[in-house]
mmCIF file of N, CA and C in Angstrom:
data_model
loop_
_atom_site.group_PDB
_atom_site.id
_atom_site.type_symbol
_atom_site.label_atom_id
_atom_site.label_comp_id
_atom_site.label_asym_id
_atom_site.label_seq_id
_atom_site.Cartn_x
_atom_site.Cartn_y
_atom_site.Cartn_z
ATOM 1 N N MET A 535 0.836 -1.156 0.000
ATOM 2 C CA MET A 535 0.000 0.000 0.000
ATOM 3 C C MET A 535 0.895 1.236 0.000
ATOM 4 N N ALA A 536 0.687 2.108 -0.950
ATOM 5 C CA ALA A 536 1.491 3.327 -1.059
ATOM 6 C C ALA A 536 0.860 4.436 -0.224
ATOM 7 N N THR A 537 1.697 5.168 0.459
ATOM 8 C CA THR A 537 1.214 6.318 1.218
ATOM 9 C C THR A 537 1.860 7.568 0.653
ATOM 10 N N SER A 538 1.109 8.645 0.672
ATOM 11 C CA SER A 538 1.689 9.897 0.194
ATOM 12 C C SER A 538 2.009 10.771 1.394
ATOM 13 N N ILE A 539 3.167 11.353 1.365
ATOM 14 C CA ILE A 539 3.613 12.237 2.438
ATOM 15 C C ILE A 539 3.690 13.642 1.859
ATOM 16 N N VAL A 540 3.021 14.555 2.506
ATOM 17 C CA VAL A 540 3.043 15.936 2.060
ATOM 18 C C VAL A 540 4.397 16.530 2.413
ATOM 19 N N GLN A 541 4.998 17.224 1.461
ATOM 20 C CA GLN A 541 6.305 17.826 1.689
ATOM 21 C C GLN A 541 6.292 19.274 1.227
ATOM 22 N N PHE A 542 7.228 20.039 1.775
ATOM 23 C CA PHE A 542 7.397 21.406 1.312
ATOM 24 C C PHE A 542 7.913 21.388 -0.117
ATOM 25 N N ASP A 543 7.407 22.286 -0.929
ATOM 26 C CA ASP A 543 7.920 22.493 -2.275
ATOM 27 C C ASP A 543 8.922 23.640 -2.177
ATOM 28 N N LEU A 544 10.192 23.310 -2.091
ATOM 29 C CA LEU A 544 11.217 24.321 -1.853
ATOM 30 C C LEU A 544 11.481 25.206 -3.071
ATOM 31 N N THR A 545 10.791 24.946 -4.178
ATOM 32 C CA THR A 545 10.853 25.849 -5.326
ATOM 33 C C THR A 545 9.745 26.900 -5.248
ATOM 34 N N ASN A 546 8.845 26.742 -4.275
ATOM 35 C CA ASN A 546 7.727 27.666 -4.089
ATOM 36 C C ASN A 546 8.091 28.648 -2.972
ATOM 37 N N PRO A 547 8.202 29.938 -3.301
ATOM 38 C CA PRO A 547 8.599 30.923 -2.278
ATOM 39 C C PRO A 547 7.645 30.973 -1.076
ATOM 40 N N GLN A 548 6.370 30.700 -1.301
ATOM 41 C CA GLN A 548 5.419 30.693 -0.183
ATOM 42 C C GLN A 548 5.715 29.550 0.771
ATOM 43 N N HIS A 549 6.087 28.416 0.246
ATOM 44 C CA HIS A 549 6.422 27.274 1.094
ATOM 45 C C HIS A 549 7.698 27.558 1.890
ATOM 46 N N VAL A 550 8.665 28.177 1.247
ATOM 47 C CA VAL A 550 9.925 28.492 1.934
ATOM 48 C C VAL A 550 9.671 29.485 3.065
ATOM 49 N N ALA A 551 8.895 30.516 2.777
ATOM 50 C CA ALA A 551 8.588 31.519 3.803
ATOM 51 C C ALA A 551 7.794 30.905 4.951
ATOM 52 N N MET A 552 6.816 30.076 4.630
ATOM 53 C CA MET A 552 5.996 29.454 5.667
ATOM 54 C C MET A 552 6.827 28.471 6.490
ATOM 55 N N ARG A 553 7.748 27.795 5.840
ATOM 56 C CA ARG A 553 8.617 26.850 6.558
ATOM 57 C C ARG A 553 9.433 27.589 7.620
ATOM 58 N N LYS A 554 9.931 28.772 7.276
ATOM 59 C CA LYS A 554 10.694 29.568 8.238
ATOM 60 C C LYS A 554 9.811 29.995 9.408
ATOM 61 N N LEU A 555 8.590 30.434 9.114
ATOM 62 C CA LEU A 555 7.659 30.822 10.176
ATOM 63 C C LEU A 555 7.327 29.647 11.083
ATOM 64 N N MET A 556 7.096 28.488 10.482
ATOM 65 C CA MET A 556 6.742 27.306 11.260
ATOM 66 C C MET A 556 7.894 26.887 12.169
ATOM 67 N N ALA A 557 9.111 26.945 11.653
ATOM 68 C CA ALA A 557 10.280 26.584 12.470
ATOM 69 C C ALA A 557 10.430 27.555 13.631
ATOM 70 N N ASP A 558 10.189 28.832 13.381
ATOM 71 C CA ASP A 558 10.291 29.842 14.424
ATOM 72 C C ASP A 558 9.229 29.622 15.497
ATOM 73 N N ILE A 559 8.011 29.353 15.079
ATOM 74 C CA ILE A 559 6.929 29.107 16.040
ATOM 75 C C ILE A 559 7.233 27.868 16.878
ATOM 76 N N TYR A 560 7.709 26.809 16.236
ATOM 77 C CA TYR A 560 8.030 25.591 16.976
ATOM 78 C C TYR A 560 9.113 25.862 18.022
ATOM 79 N N ALA A 561 10.179 26.541 17.598
ATOM 80 C CA ALA A 561 11.286 26.822 18.516
ATOM 81 C C ALA A 561 10.826 27.702 19.680
ATOM 82 N N ARG A 562 10.010 28.689 19.398
ATOM 83 C CA ARG A 562 9.539 29.584 20.456
ATOM 84 C C ARG A 562 8.572 28.869 21.406
ATOM 85 N N HIS A 563 7.794 27.939 20.876
ATOM 86 C CA HIS A 563 6.887 27.144 21.710
ATOM 87 C C HIS A 563 7.690 26.305 22.698
ATOM 88 N N VAL A 564 8.716 25.639 22.202
ATOM 89 C CA VAL A 564 9.574 24.814 23.054
ATOM 90 C C VAL A 564 10.272 25.689 24.095
ATOM 91 N N GLU A 565 10.777 26.835 23.669
ATOM 92 C CA GLU A 565 11.470 27.744 24.583
ATOM 93 C C GLU A 565 10.526 28.243 25.677
ATOM 94 N N ALA A 566 9.297 28.575 25.308
ATOM 95 C CA ALA A 566 8.327 29.051 26.305
ATOM 96 C C ALA A 566 8.079 27.977 27.360
ATOM 97 N N HIS A 567 7.935 26.731 26.925
ATOM 98 C CA HIS A 567 7.737 25.641 27.888
ATOM 99 C C HIS A 567 8.967 25.452 28.764
ATOM 100 N N SER A 568 10.144 25.547 28.162
ATOM 101 C CA SER A 568 11.355 25.331 28.951
ATOM 102 C C SER A 568 11.570 26.434 29.980
ATOM 103 N N GLN A 569 10.997 27.603 29.739
ATOM 104 C CA GLN A 569 11.098 28.715 30.687
ATOM 105 C C GLN A 569 9.921 28.754 31.657
ATOM 106 N N GLY A 570 9.040 27.755 31.570
ATOM 107 C CA GLY A 570 7.895 27.691 32.474
ATOM 108 C C GLY A 570 6.834 28.733 32.170
ATOM 109 N N LEU A 571 6.627 29.013 30.879
ATOM 110 C CA LEU A 571 5.639 30.007 30.456
ATOM 111 C C LEU A 571 4.545 29.342 29.610
ATOM 112 N N PRO A 572 3.642 28.581 30.253
ATOM 113 C CA PRO A 572 2.648 27.833 29.485
ATOM 114 C C PRO A 572 1.674 28.720 28.697
ATOM 115 N N LEU A 573 1.357 29.898 29.204
ATOM 116 C CA LEU A 573 0.452 30.779 28.456
ATOM 117 C C LEU A 573 1.116 31.302 27.189
ATOM 118 N N MET A 574 2.401 31.587 27.266
ATOM 119 C CA MET A 574 3.134 32.018 26.077
ATOM 120 C C MET A 574 3.196 30.872 25.068
ATOM 121 N N ALA A 575 3.414 29.660 25.558
ATOM 122 C CA ALA A 575 3.432 28.498 24.669
ATOM 123 C C ALA A 575 2.082 28.327 23.985
ATOM 124 N N LEU A 576 1.024 28.580 24.718
ATOM 125 C CA LEU A 576 -0.322 28.489 24.144
ATOM 126 C C LEU A 576 -0.515 29.514 23.030
ATOM 127 N N ARG A 577 0.067 30.666 23.190
ATOM 128 C CA ARG A 577 -0.010 31.691 22.129
ATOM 129 C C ARG A 577 0.666 31.198 20.857
ATOM 130 N N TYR A 578 1.794 30.521 21.008
ATOM 131 C CA TYR A 578 2.471 29.994 19.824
ATOM 132 C C TYR A 578 1.662 28.888 19.166
ATOM 133 N N LEU A 579 0.963 28.110 19.957
ATOM 134 C CA LEU A 579 0.046 27.121 19.386
ATOM 135 C C LEU A 579 -1.021 27.832 18.564
ATOM 136 N N GLY A 580 -1.549 28.932 19.084
ATOM 137 C CA GLY A 580 -2.534 29.722 18.347
ATOM 138 C C GLY A 580 -1.973 30.282 17.050
ATOM 139 N N MET A 581 -0.716 30.686 17.080
ATOM 140 C CA MET A 581 -0.077 31.183 15.855
ATOM 141 C C MET A 581 0.019 30.075 14.807
ATOM 142 N N ALA A 582 0.340 28.875 15.248
ATOM 143 C CA ALA A 582 0.412 27.746 14.317
ATOM 144 C C ALA A 582 -0.954 27.487 13.694
ATOM 145 N N GLN A 583 -1.997 27.572 14.498
ATOM 146 C CA GLN A 583 -3.347 27.387 13.968
ATOM 147 C C GLN A 583 -3.705 28.518 13.009
ATOM 148 N N GLY A 584 -3.208 29.721 13.288
ATOM 149 C CA GLY A 584 -3.429 30.842 12.374
ATOM 150 C C GLY A 584 -2.748 30.624 11.034
ATOM 151 N N LEU A 585 -1.534 30.080 11.059
ATOM 152 C CA LEU A 585 -0.848 29.779 9.801
ATOM 153 C C LEU A 585 -1.631 28.770 8.972
ATOM 154 N N GLU A 586 -2.246 27.828 9.658
ATOM 155 C CA GLU A 586 -3.063 26.820 8.965
ATOM 156 C C GLU A 586 -4.212 27.499 8.222
ATOM 157 N N LYS A 587 -4.862 28.453 8.866
ATOM 158 C CA LYS A 587 -5.977 29.168 8.239
ATOM 159 C C LYS A 587 -5.502 30.024 7.067
ATOM 160 N N VAL A 588 -4.335 30.642 7.214
ATOM 161 C CA VAL A 588 -3.775 31.426 6.113
ATOM 162 C C VAL A 588 -3.499 30.521 4.911
ATOM 163 N N ALA A 589 -2.899 29.374 5.169
ATOM 164 C CA ALA A 589 -2.591 28.440 4.079
ATOM 165 C C ALA A 589 -3.855 27.974 3.377
ATOM 166 N N LEU A 590 -4.913 27.750 4.143
ATOM 167 C CA LEU A 590 -6.157 27.250 3.558
ATOM 168 C C LEU A 590 -6.960 28.342 2.864
ATOM 169 N N TYR A 591 -7.219 29.432 3.586
ATOM 170 C CA TYR A 591 -8.158 30.431 3.083
ATOM 171 C C TYR A 591 -7.521 31.537 2.250
ATOM 172 N N VAL A 592 -6.277 31.866 2.514
ATOM 173 C CA VAL A 592 -5.635 32.950 1.771
ATOM 174 C C VAL A 592 -4.825 32.397 0.605
ATOM 175 N N LEU A 593 -3.972 31.422 0.904
ATOM 176 C CA LEU A 593 -3.104 30.862 -0.126
ATOM 177 C C LEU A 593 -3.771 29.748 -0.924
ATOM 178 N N ALA A 594 -4.822 29.157 -0.366
ATOM 179 C CA ALA A 594 -5.533 28.035 -1.004
ATOM 180 C C ALA A 594 -4.549 26.935 -1.425
ATOM 181 N N ASP A 595 -3.635 26.619 -0.528
ATOM 182 C CA ASP A 595 -2.599 25.618 -0.780
ATOM 183 C C ASP A 595 -2.839 24.450 0.178
ATOM 184 N N HIS A 596 -3.367 23.379 -0.349
ATOM 185 C CA HIS A 596 -3.768 22.263 0.505
ATOM 186 C C HIS A 596 -2.562 21.512 1.093
ATOM 187 N N ALA A 597 -1.481 21.442 0.352
ATOM 188 C CA ALA A 597 -0.282 20.800 0.903
ATOM 189 C C ALA A 597 0.252 21.605 2.082
ATOM 190 N N LEU A 598 0.309 22.905 1.927
ATOM 191 C CA LEU A 598 0.781 23.771 2.997
ATOM 192 C C LEU A 598 -0.179 23.747 4.187
ATOM 193 N N THR A 599 -1.464 23.651 3.909
ATOM 194 C CA THR A 599 -2.453 23.536 4.980
ATOM 195 C C THR A 599 -2.192 22.283 5.803
ATOM 196 N N GLN A 600 -1.913 21.170 5.135
ATOM 197 C CA GLN A 600 -1.641 19.916 5.837
ATOM 198 C C GLN A 600 -0.387 20.026 6.693
ATOM 199 N N LEU A 601 0.646 20.672 6.170
ATOM 200 C CA LEU A 601 1.886 20.835 6.936
ATOM 201 C C LEU A 601 1.656 21.703 8.169
ATOM 202 N N CYS A 602 0.877 22.767 8.020
ATOM 203 C CA CYS A 602 0.567 23.630 9.161
ATOM 204 C C CYS A 602 -0.306 22.891 10.177
ATOM 205 N N PHE A 603 -1.234 22.072 9.687
ATOM 206 C CA PHE A 603 -2.062 21.260 10.568
ATOM 207 C C PHE A 603 -1.191 20.287 11.365
ATOM 208 N N ASP A 604 -0.221 19.690 10.696
ATOM 209 C CA ASP A 604 0.698 18.772 11.380
ATOM 210 C C ASP A 604 1.474 19.489 12.479
ATOM 211 N N LEU A 605 1.896 20.726 12.208
ATOM 212 C CA LEU A 605 2.596 21.503 13.231
ATOM 213 C C LEU A 605 1.670 21.774 14.411
ATOM 214 N N SER A 606 0.433 22.184 14.131
ATOM 215 C CA SER A 606 -0.526 22.452 15.209
ATOM 216 C C SER A 606 -0.746 21.215 16.062
ATOM 217 N N CYS A 607 -0.893 20.076 15.413
ATOM 218 C CA CYS A 607 -1.098 18.818 16.149
ATOM 219 C C CYS A 607 0.115 18.471 17.002
ATOM 220 N N ALA A 608 1.307 18.675 16.452
ATOM 221 C CA ALA A 608 2.528 18.372 17.199
ATOM 222 C C ALA A 608 2.656 19.273 18.424
ATOM 223 N N LEU A 609 2.376 20.570 18.262
ATOM 224 C CA LEU A 609 2.465 21.485 19.390
ATOM 225 C C LEU A 609 1.415 21.160 20.444
ATOM 226 N N TYR A 610 0.220 20.819 19.998
ATOM 227 C CA TYR A 610 -0.842 20.466 20.938
ATOM 228 C C TYR A 610 -0.461 19.215 21.732
ATOM 229 N N ALA A 611 0.021 18.194 21.030
ATOM 230 C CA ALA A 611 0.409 16.953 21.699
ATOM 231 C C ALA A 611 1.554 17.200 22.675
ATOM 232 N N GLN A 612 2.503 18.016 22.263
ATOM 233 C CA GLN A 612 3.629 18.339 23.139
ATOM 234 C C GLN A 612 3.136 19.072 24.386
ATOM 235 N N GLN A 613 2.210 20.004 24.182
ATOM 236 C CA GLN A 613 1.672 20.765 25.302
ATOM 237 C C GLN A 613 0.931 19.839 26.272
ATOM 238 N N GLU A 614 0.147 18.926 25.753
ATOM 239 C CA GLU A 614 -0.598 17.987 26.605
ATOM 240 C C GLU A 614 0.364 17.117 27.415
ATOM 241 N N CYS A 615 1.409 16.641 26.784
ATOM 242 C CA CYS A 615 2.399 15.809 27.490
ATOM 243 C C CYS A 615 3.074 16.595 28.605
ATOM 244 N N LEU A 616 3.460 17.814 28.321
ATOM 245 C CA LEU A 616 4.146 18.621 29.337
ATOM 246 C C LEU A 616 3.213 18.971 30.492
ATOM 247 N N LEU A 617 1.942 19.194 30.194
ATOM 248 C CA LEU A 617 0.987 19.491 31.263
ATOM 249 C C LEU A 617 0.741 18.265 32.138
ATOM 250 N N GLU A 618 0.741 17.080 31.521
ATOM 251 C CA GLU A 618 0.564 15.849 32.307
ATOM 252 C C GLU A 618 1.775 15.613 33.196
ATOM 253 N N VAL A 619 2.960 15.874 32.695
ATOM 254 C CA VAL A 619 4.165 15.691 33.492
ATOM 255 C C VAL A 619 4.193 16.673 34.660
ATOM 256 N N ALA A 620 3.724 17.880 34.415
ATOM 257 C CA ALA A 620 3.734 18.907 35.456
ATOM 258 C C ALA A 620 2.704 18.639 36.558
ATOM 259 N N ALA A 621 1.676 17.868 36.227
ATOM 260 C CA ALA A 621 0.598 17.619 37.207
ATOM 261 C C ALA A 621 0.968 16.579 38.236
#
């Protein structure tokens, strides 16, 4: 069974720009958690969800939407794990 994996199109300037934003949001989310700032980390999760909406509604790029969705899911899962450990 073949599976398709969505990837960045590095020849597309929008994908390159969004990739940089996504990496920055991910790094800042991790940093906020490491500094004990869960509300700040939550803001970065919101930014990731905002990028997903931009990719879908503004850029109409379904591959980019999927990548942003994956980032949102990863940040959410990471946040849930860290909150469980803290409890």
